[in-house]
Amino acid sequence: MSSTSSVKNADLDSLLQNLISRIDGLHVVLLTDIDGVVLCTATDAASADYVFEDELAAAAAFASVSEHAGKLGSGKNRSITRYSKRGVTVHMNYSPLVLSLIGDDNMNCGVANSFYDQLDHILKPFQRVVAEADE
């Protein structure tokens, strides 16, 4: 397995790589800001060259729509599942971050979503850093 990161944090790298081993069918994990800028990635060996422009655009759109829906009183949108010809992507909202779990058609989306609360706790410090940088 390989992991690349522009955010040099061993704990975060390890967490993202661990998700791949814990969720059947998961191949790529992306952590982006709300504009779709990649902060950290983890991939399995078979997906090291995965091209994910579509997922970046979808992550940014999801972040924007979630923010606007919250302003309308719809509550916080935690995640959205996107199906495509390439497989399944679960985008999780940790504003100002988006975590995208990209897998094949057999990825267990229920298991992926079950990690939301655990990841929320772990990502809090990164949320604060990105929020402060955006101010």
Short mmCIF file of C-alpha atoms in Angstrom, two decimals:
data_model
loop_
_atom_site.label_atom_id
_atom_site.label_comp_id
_atom_site.label_asym_id
_atom_site.label_seq_id
_atom_site.Cartn_x
_atom_site.Cartn_y
_atom_site.Cartn_z
CA MET A 1 0.00 0.00 0.00
CA SER A 2 1.14 3.52 -0.67
CA SER A 3 0.26 6.83 0.88
CA THR A 4 1.11 10.34 -0.23
CA SER A 5 0.43 13.48 1.71
CA SER A 6 0.96 17.20 1.56
CA VAL A 7 -0.15 17.34 5.19
CA LYS A 8 2.74 15.62 6.93
CA ASN A 9 1.09 13.88 9.82
CA ALA A 10 1.84 10.23 10.51
CA ASP A 11 -1.37 9.78 12.51
CA LEU A 12 -3.54 11.07 9.66
CA ASP A 13 -1.68 9.02 7.05
CA SER A 14 -2.05 5.93 9.23
CA LEU A 15 -5.75 6.60 9.82
CA LEU A 16 -6.53 6.96 6.12
CA GLN A 17 -4.50 3.89 5.21
CA ASN A 18 -6.23 1.94 8.00
CA LEU A 19 -9.64 2.80 6.54
CA ILE A 20 -8.67 1.09 3.29
CA SER A 21 -7.87 -2.12 5.13
CA ARG A 22 -11.08 -1.96 7.22
CA ILE A 23 -13.68 -1.27 4.51
CA ASP A 24 -14.15 -3.94 1.88
CA GLY A 25 -13.99 -2.53 -1.64
CA LEU A 26 -12.42 0.80 -0.58
CA HIS A 27 -9.40 1.75 -2.72
CA VAL A 28 -8.78 5.49 -2.36
CA VAL A 29 -9.28 8.00 0.46
CA LEU A 30 -9.06 11.74 -0.23
CA LEU A 31 -9.07 14.52 2.32
CA THR A 32 -9.79 17.87 0.66
CA ASP A 33 -10.81 21.34 1.66
CA ILE A 34 -14.19 22.70 0.55
CA ASP A 35 -12.65 23.97 -2.70
CA GLY A 36 -11.47 20.47 -3.65
CA VAL A 37 -7.79 21.07 -2.86
CA VAL A 38 -6.25 17.74 -1.89
CA LEU A 39 -4.67 17.79 1.57
CA CYS A 40 -3.99 14.09 1.98
CA THR A 41 -4.51 10.85 0.06
CA ALA A 42 -4.21 7.16 0.74
CA THR A 43 -4.50 4.40 -1.85
CA ASP A 44 -4.16 0.68 -2.05
CA ALA A 45 -1.41 -0.67 -4.30
CA ALA A 46 -3.78 -1.33 -7.20
CA SER A 47 -5.07 2.26 -7.21
CA ALA A 48 -1.84 4.22 -6.83
CA ASP A 49 -2.30 5.80 -10.29
CA TYR A 50 -6.02 6.48 -9.84
CA VAL A 51 -7.13 9.73 -11.49
CA PHE A 52 -9.77 11.42 -9.35
CA GLU A 53 -10.69 14.75 -10.95
CA ASP A 54 -14.39 13.82 -11.02
CA GLU A 55 -14.35 13.03 -7.31
CA LEU A 56 -12.63 16.35 -6.51
CA ALA A 57 -15.30 18.29 -8.39
CA ALA A 58 -18.04 16.27 -6.69
CA ALA A 59 -16.48 16.83 -3.25
CA ALA A 60 -16.37 20.60 -3.78
CA ALA A 61 -19.97 20.62 -5.05
CA PHE A 62 -21.10 18.53 -2.07
CA ALA A 63 -19.40 20.93 0.36
CA SER A 64 -21.09 23.92 -1.25
CA VAL A 65 -24.55 22.34 -1.38
CA SER A 66 -24.25 21.12 2.23
CA GLU A 67 -23.33 24.60 3.42
CA HIS A 68 -26.29 26.19 1.61
CA ALA A 69 -28.73 23.50 2.80
CA GLY A 70 -27.64 24.16 6.37
CA LYS A 71 -28.36 27.86 5.96
CA LEU A 72 -31.89 27.00 4.82
CA GLY A 73 -32.54 25.21 8.09
CA SER A 74 -32.27 21.71 6.66
CA GLY A 75 -29.72 20.68 9.26
CA LYS A 76 -26.21 19.40 8.74
CA ASN A 77 -25.72 17.01 5.84
CA ARG A 78 -23.19 14.43 7.04
CA SER A 79 -22.58 12.48 3.85
CA ILE A 80 -23.67 11.70 0.34
CA THR A 81 -23.12 8.56 -1.71
CA ARG A 82 -22.31 8.91 -5.40
CA TYR A 83 -22.55 6.03 -7.86
CA SER A 84 -20.76 6.13 -11.21
CA LYS A 85 -19.46 3.79 -13.88
CA ARG A 86 -16.16 3.64 -11.99
CA GLY A 87 -17.67 2.63 -8.66
CA VAL A 88 -18.96 4.25 -5.49
CA THR A 89 -17.81 7.38 -3.64
CA VAL A 90 -18.96 8.37 -0.17
CA HIS A 91 -18.29 12.07 0.53
CA MET A 92 -18.32 12.98 4.23
CA ASN A 93 -18.80 16.56 5.39
CA TYR A 94 -16.36 17.74 8.07
CA SER A 95 -16.58 21.41 7.13
CA PRO A 96 -14.23 22.95 6.07
CA LEU A 97 -12.98 19.49 5.07
CA VAL A 98 -14.47 16.75 2.89
CA LEU A 99 -13.38 13.14 3.23
CA SER A 100 -14.04 11.07 0.09
CA LEU A 101 -14.00 7.28 0.24
CA ILE A 102 -13.69 5.87 -3.27
CA GLY A 103 -14.33 2.22 -3.90
CA ASP A 104 -15.52 -0.35 -6.36
CA ASP A 105 -19.15 -1.40 -6.83
CA ASN A 106 -18.83 -3.80 -3.90
CA MET A 107 -17.77 -1.19 -1.32
CA ASN A 108 -19.93 -1.44 1.76
CA CYS A 109 -21.31 2.11 2.05
CA GLY A 110 -23.02 1.36 5.37
CA VAL A 111 -19.72 0.37 6.94
CA ALA A 112 -18.04 3.43 5.40
CA ASN A 113 -20.68 5.74 6.89
CA SER A 114 -20.43 4.02 10.27
CA PHE A 115 -16.96 5.58 10.70
CA TYR A 116 -18.35 9.15 10.55
CA ASP A 117 -18.40 9.89 14.30
CA GLN A 118 -15.01 8.32 14.96
CA LEU A 119 -13.47 10.30 12.09
CA ASP A 120 -15.19 13.49 13.24
CA HIS A 121 -13.33 13.31 16.54
CA ILE A 122 -9.99 12.57 14.87
CA LEU A 123 -10.31 15.27 12.20
CA LYS A 124 -11.21 18.13 14.62
CA PRO A 125 -7.62 19.48 14.86
CA PHE A 126 -7.32 19.52 11.06
CA GLN A 127 -10.69 21.25 10.74
CA ARG A 128 -9.47 24.01 13.06
CA VAL A 129 -6.21 24.48 11.15
CA VAL A 130 -7.95 24.75 7.77
CA ALA A 131 -10.66 27.06 9.18
CA GLU A 132 -8.00 29.37 10.64
CA ALA A 133 -6.08 29.41 7.36
CA ASP A 134 -9.26 30.45 5.50
CA GLU A 135 -9.86 33.44 7.78
#
